């Protein structure tokens, strides 16, 4: 879990073939492949059209609520796979993933 992080990854539809999204808030990785729930400040198209590289994007206020409520090790179940070809957020920080922190108390 990270309060914010710059995310980068491949995107063949963008100039240069990659995206860079600075200061993405309230990141909660739920596997070791880079899949995460995080806040999205760059659009407000939730439920209107697909606009993800595979992560679960949420309004910043909702991501903050989940971040404050959740803890490292909280089980996450994915019920449906994306049908638009997205496979992962690719939000890999330089140098790899952050170390797991101990479970936070509420």
PDB file of C-alpha atoms in Angstrom:
ATOM      1  CA  UNK A   1       0.000   0.000   0.000  1.00  0.00           C
ATOM      2  CA  UNK A   2       1.368   3.400  -0.954  1.00  0.00           C
ATOM      3  CA  UNK A   3      -0.081   6.852  -0.414  1.00  0.00           C
ATOM      4  CA  UNK A   4       1.059   7.866  -3.921  1.00  0.00           C
ATOM      5  CA  UNK A   5       3.370   6.756  -6.694  1.00  0.00           C
ATOM      6  CA  UNK A   6       4.242   7.597 -10.298  1.00  0.00           C
ATOM      7  CA  UNK A   7       2.955   4.892 -12.659  1.00  0.00           C
ATOM      8  CA  UNK A   8       4.404   4.025 -16.049  1.00  0.00           C
ATOM      9  CA  UNK A   9       3.814   1.273 -18.542  1.00  0.00           C
ATOM     10  CA  UNK A  10       3.375   0.291 -22.162  1.00  0.00           C
ATOM     11  CA  UNK A  11       0.557   1.754 -24.240  1.00  0.00           C
ATOM     12  CA  UNK A  12       0.907   1.333 -28.004  1.00  0.00           C
ATOM     13  CA  UNK A  13      -1.870   3.878 -28.597  1.00  0.00           C
ATOM     14  CA  UNK A  14       0.141   6.741 -27.092  1.00  0.00           C
ATOM     15  CA  UNK A  15       3.033   8.635 -28.689  1.00  0.00           C
ATOM     16  CA  UNK A  16       6.206   6.883 -27.658  1.00  0.00           C
ATOM     17  CA  UNK A  17       4.293   3.701 -26.814  1.00  0.00           C
ATOM     18  CA  UNK A  18       4.115   4.293 -23.082  1.00  0.00           C
ATOM     19  CA  UNK A  19       2.185   6.207 -20.448  1.00  0.00           C
ATOM     20  CA  UNK A  20       3.388   8.152 -17.432  1.00  0.00           C
ATOM     21  CA  UNK A  21       0.933   9.142 -14.721  1.00  0.00           C
ATOM     22  CA  UNK A  22       2.516  11.114 -11.879  1.00  0.00           C
ATOM     23  CA  UNK A  23       1.439  11.056  -8.258  1.00  0.00           C
ATOM     24  CA  UNK A  24      -1.295   8.385  -8.496  1.00  0.00           C
ATOM     25  CA  UNK A  25      -2.958   8.383  -5.056  1.00  0.00           C
ATOM     26  CA  UNK A  26      -3.968   5.637  -2.621  1.00  0.00           C
ATOM     27  CA  UNK A  27      -2.401   2.618  -4.344  1.00  0.00           C
ATOM     28  CA  UNK A  28      -3.281  -0.802  -2.959  1.00  0.00           C
ATOM     29  CA  UNK A  29      -1.507  -3.638  -4.808  1.00  0.00           C
ATOM     30  CA  UNK A  30      -3.384  -6.910  -4.549  1.00  0.00           C
ATOM     31  CA  UNK A  31      -0.964  -9.219  -6.360  1.00  0.00           C
ATOM     32  CA  UNK A  32       2.684  -9.337  -7.420  1.00  0.00           C
ATOM     33  CA  UNK A  33       1.894  -8.635 -11.086  1.00  0.00           C
ATOM     34  CA  UNK A  34       1.241  -4.917 -10.541  1.00  0.00           C
ATOM     35  CA  UNK A  35      -2.552  -5.107 -10.279  1.00  0.00           C
ATOM     36  CA  UNK A  36      -3.865  -2.482  -7.897  1.00  0.00           C
ATOM     37  CA  UNK A  37      -6.806  -0.423  -6.748  1.00  0.00           C
ATOM     38  CA  UNK A  38      -5.939   3.278  -6.862  1.00  0.00           C
ATOM     39  CA  UNK A  39      -7.361   6.759  -7.037  1.00  0.00           C
ATOM     40  CA  UNK A  40      -7.919   8.376 -10.443  1.00  0.00           C
ATOM     41  CA  UNK A  41      -7.750  12.172 -10.737  1.00  0.00           C
ATOM     42  CA  UNK A  42      -7.299  12.427 -14.530  1.00  0.00           C
ATOM     43  CA  UNK A  43     -10.846  11.521 -15.600  1.00  0.00           C
ATOM     44  CA  UNK A  44     -14.364  11.089 -14.260  1.00  0.00           C
ATOM     45  CA  UNK A  45     -15.601   8.415 -16.685  1.00  0.00           C
ATOM     46  CA  UNK A  46     -16.321   5.712 -14.115  1.00  0.00           C
ATOM     47  CA  UNK A  47     -18.775   3.189 -15.530  1.00  0.00           C
ATOM     48  CA  UNK A  48     -19.027   5.060 -18.849  1.00  0.00           C
ATOM     49  CA  UNK A  49     -16.170   3.638 -20.907  1.00  0.00           C
ATOM     50  CA  UNK A  50     -13.090   1.489 -20.295  1.00  0.00           C
ATOM     51  CA  UNK A  51     -10.081   3.691 -19.587  1.00  0.00           C
ATOM     52  CA  UNK A  52      -7.679   1.511 -17.635  1.00  0.00           C
ATOM     53  CA  UNK A  53      -4.452  -0.330 -18.279  1.00  0.00           C
ATOM     54  CA  UNK A  54      -5.824  -3.085 -16.051  1.00  0.00           C
ATOM     55  CA  UNK A  55      -5.944  -1.629 -12.567  1.00  0.00           C
ATOM     56  CA  UNK A  56      -9.131  -0.913 -10.695  1.00  0.00           C
ATOM     57  CA  UNK A  57      -9.468   2.861 -10.808  1.00  0.00           C
ATOM     58  CA  UNK A  58     -11.708   4.655  -8.334  1.00  0.00           C
ATOM     59  CA  UNK A  59     -12.582   8.271  -7.574  1.00  0.00           C
ATOM     60  CA  UNK A  60      -9.887   9.689  -5.299  1.00  0.00           C
ATOM     61  CA  UNK A  61     -12.275   9.995  -2.336  1.00  0.00           C
ATOM     62  CA  UNK A  62     -13.324   6.323  -2.666  1.00  0.00           C
ATOM     63  CA  UNK A  63      -9.729   5.098  -3.033  1.00  0.00           C
ATOM     64  CA  UNK A  64      -8.756   7.054   0.094  1.00  0.00           C
ATOM     65  CA  UNK A  65     -11.631   5.478   2.020  1.00  0.00           C
ATOM     66  CA  UNK A  66     -10.543   1.980   0.922  1.00  0.00           C
ATOM     67  CA  UNK A  67      -6.906   2.748   1.732  1.00  0.00           C
ATOM     68  CA  UNK A  68      -7.799   3.910   5.241  1.00  0.00           C
ATOM     69  CA  UNK A  69     -10.136   0.943   5.773  1.00  0.00           C
ATOM     70  CA  UNK A  70      -7.991  -1.820   4.261  1.00  0.00           C
ATOM     71  CA  UNK A  71      -4.791  -3.472   5.396  1.00  0.00           C
ATOM     72  CA  UNK A  72      -1.923  -5.435   3.856  1.00  0.00           C
ATOM     73  CA  UNK A  73      -3.139  -8.995   3.448  1.00  0.00           C
ATOM     74  CA  UNK A  74      -6.811  -8.097   3.009  1.00  0.00           C
ATOM     75  CA  UNK A  75      -8.282 -10.718   0.626  1.00  0.00           C
ATOM     76  CA  UNK A  76      -9.307  -9.379  -2.787  1.00  0.00           C
ATOM     77  CA  UNK A  77     -11.566 -11.380  -5.121  1.00  0.00           C
ATOM     78  CA  UNK A  78     -11.777 -10.530  -8.806  1.00  0.00           C
ATOM     79  CA  UNK A  79     -15.113 -11.701 -10.231  1.00  0.00           C
ATOM     80  CA  UNK A  80     -14.799 -10.665 -13.850  1.00  0.00           C
ATOM     81  CA  UNK A  81     -11.850 -10.199 -16.177  1.00  0.00           C
ATOM     82  CA  UNK A  82     -11.537  -7.175 -18.448  1.00  0.00           C
ATOM     83  CA  UNK A  83     -12.740  -7.860 -21.987  1.00  0.00           C
ATOM     84  CA  UNK A  84     -10.796  -4.998 -23.590  1.00  0.00           C
ATOM     85  CA  UNK A  85      -7.470  -6.838 -23.565  1.00  0.00           C
ATOM     86  CA  UNK A  86      -6.137  -5.089 -20.449  1.00  0.00           C
ATOM     87  CA  UNK A  87      -3.950  -7.443 -18.468  1.00  0.00           C
ATOM     88  CA  UNK A  88      -2.322  -5.419 -15.690  1.00  0.00           C
ATOM     89  CA  UNK A  89      -1.812  -1.901 -14.470  1.00  0.00           C
ATOM     90  CA  UNK A  90       1.927  -2.127 -15.128  1.00  0.00           C
ATOM     91  CA  UNK A  91       2.391   0.290 -12.260  1.00  0.00           C
ATOM     92  CA  UNK A  92       5.798  -1.022 -11.388  1.00  0.00           C
ATOM     93  CA  UNK A  93       7.887   1.426  -9.435  1.00  0.00           C
ATOM     94  CA  UNK A  94      11.550   1.905 -10.341  1.00  0.00           C
ATOM     95  CA  UNK A  95      13.529  -0.727  -8.467  1.00  0.00           C
ATOM     96  CA  UNK A  96      10.598  -3.122  -8.013  1.00  0.00           C
ATOM     97  CA  UNK A  97       7.702  -3.375  -5.636  1.00  0.00           C
ATOM     98  CA  UNK A  98       7.762  -1.800  -2.204  1.00  0.00           C
ATOM     99  CA  UNK A  99       8.329  -4.200   0.686  1.00  0.00           C
ATOM    100  CA  UNK A 100       5.196  -5.481   2.388  1.00  0.00           C
ATOM    101  CA  UNK A 101       4.403  -3.512   5.500  1.00  0.00           C
ATOM    102  CA  UNK A 102       2.897  -5.111   8.591  1.00  0.00           C
ATOM    103  CA  UNK A 103      -0.875  -5.181   8.954  1.00  0.00           C
ATOM    104  CA  UNK A 104      -2.164  -1.817  10.029  1.00  0.00           C
ATOM    105  CA  UNK A 105      -4.474  -1.662  13.013  1.00  0.00           C
ATOM    106  CA  UNK A 106      -7.756   0.173  12.680  1.00  0.00           C
TER     107      UNK A 106
END
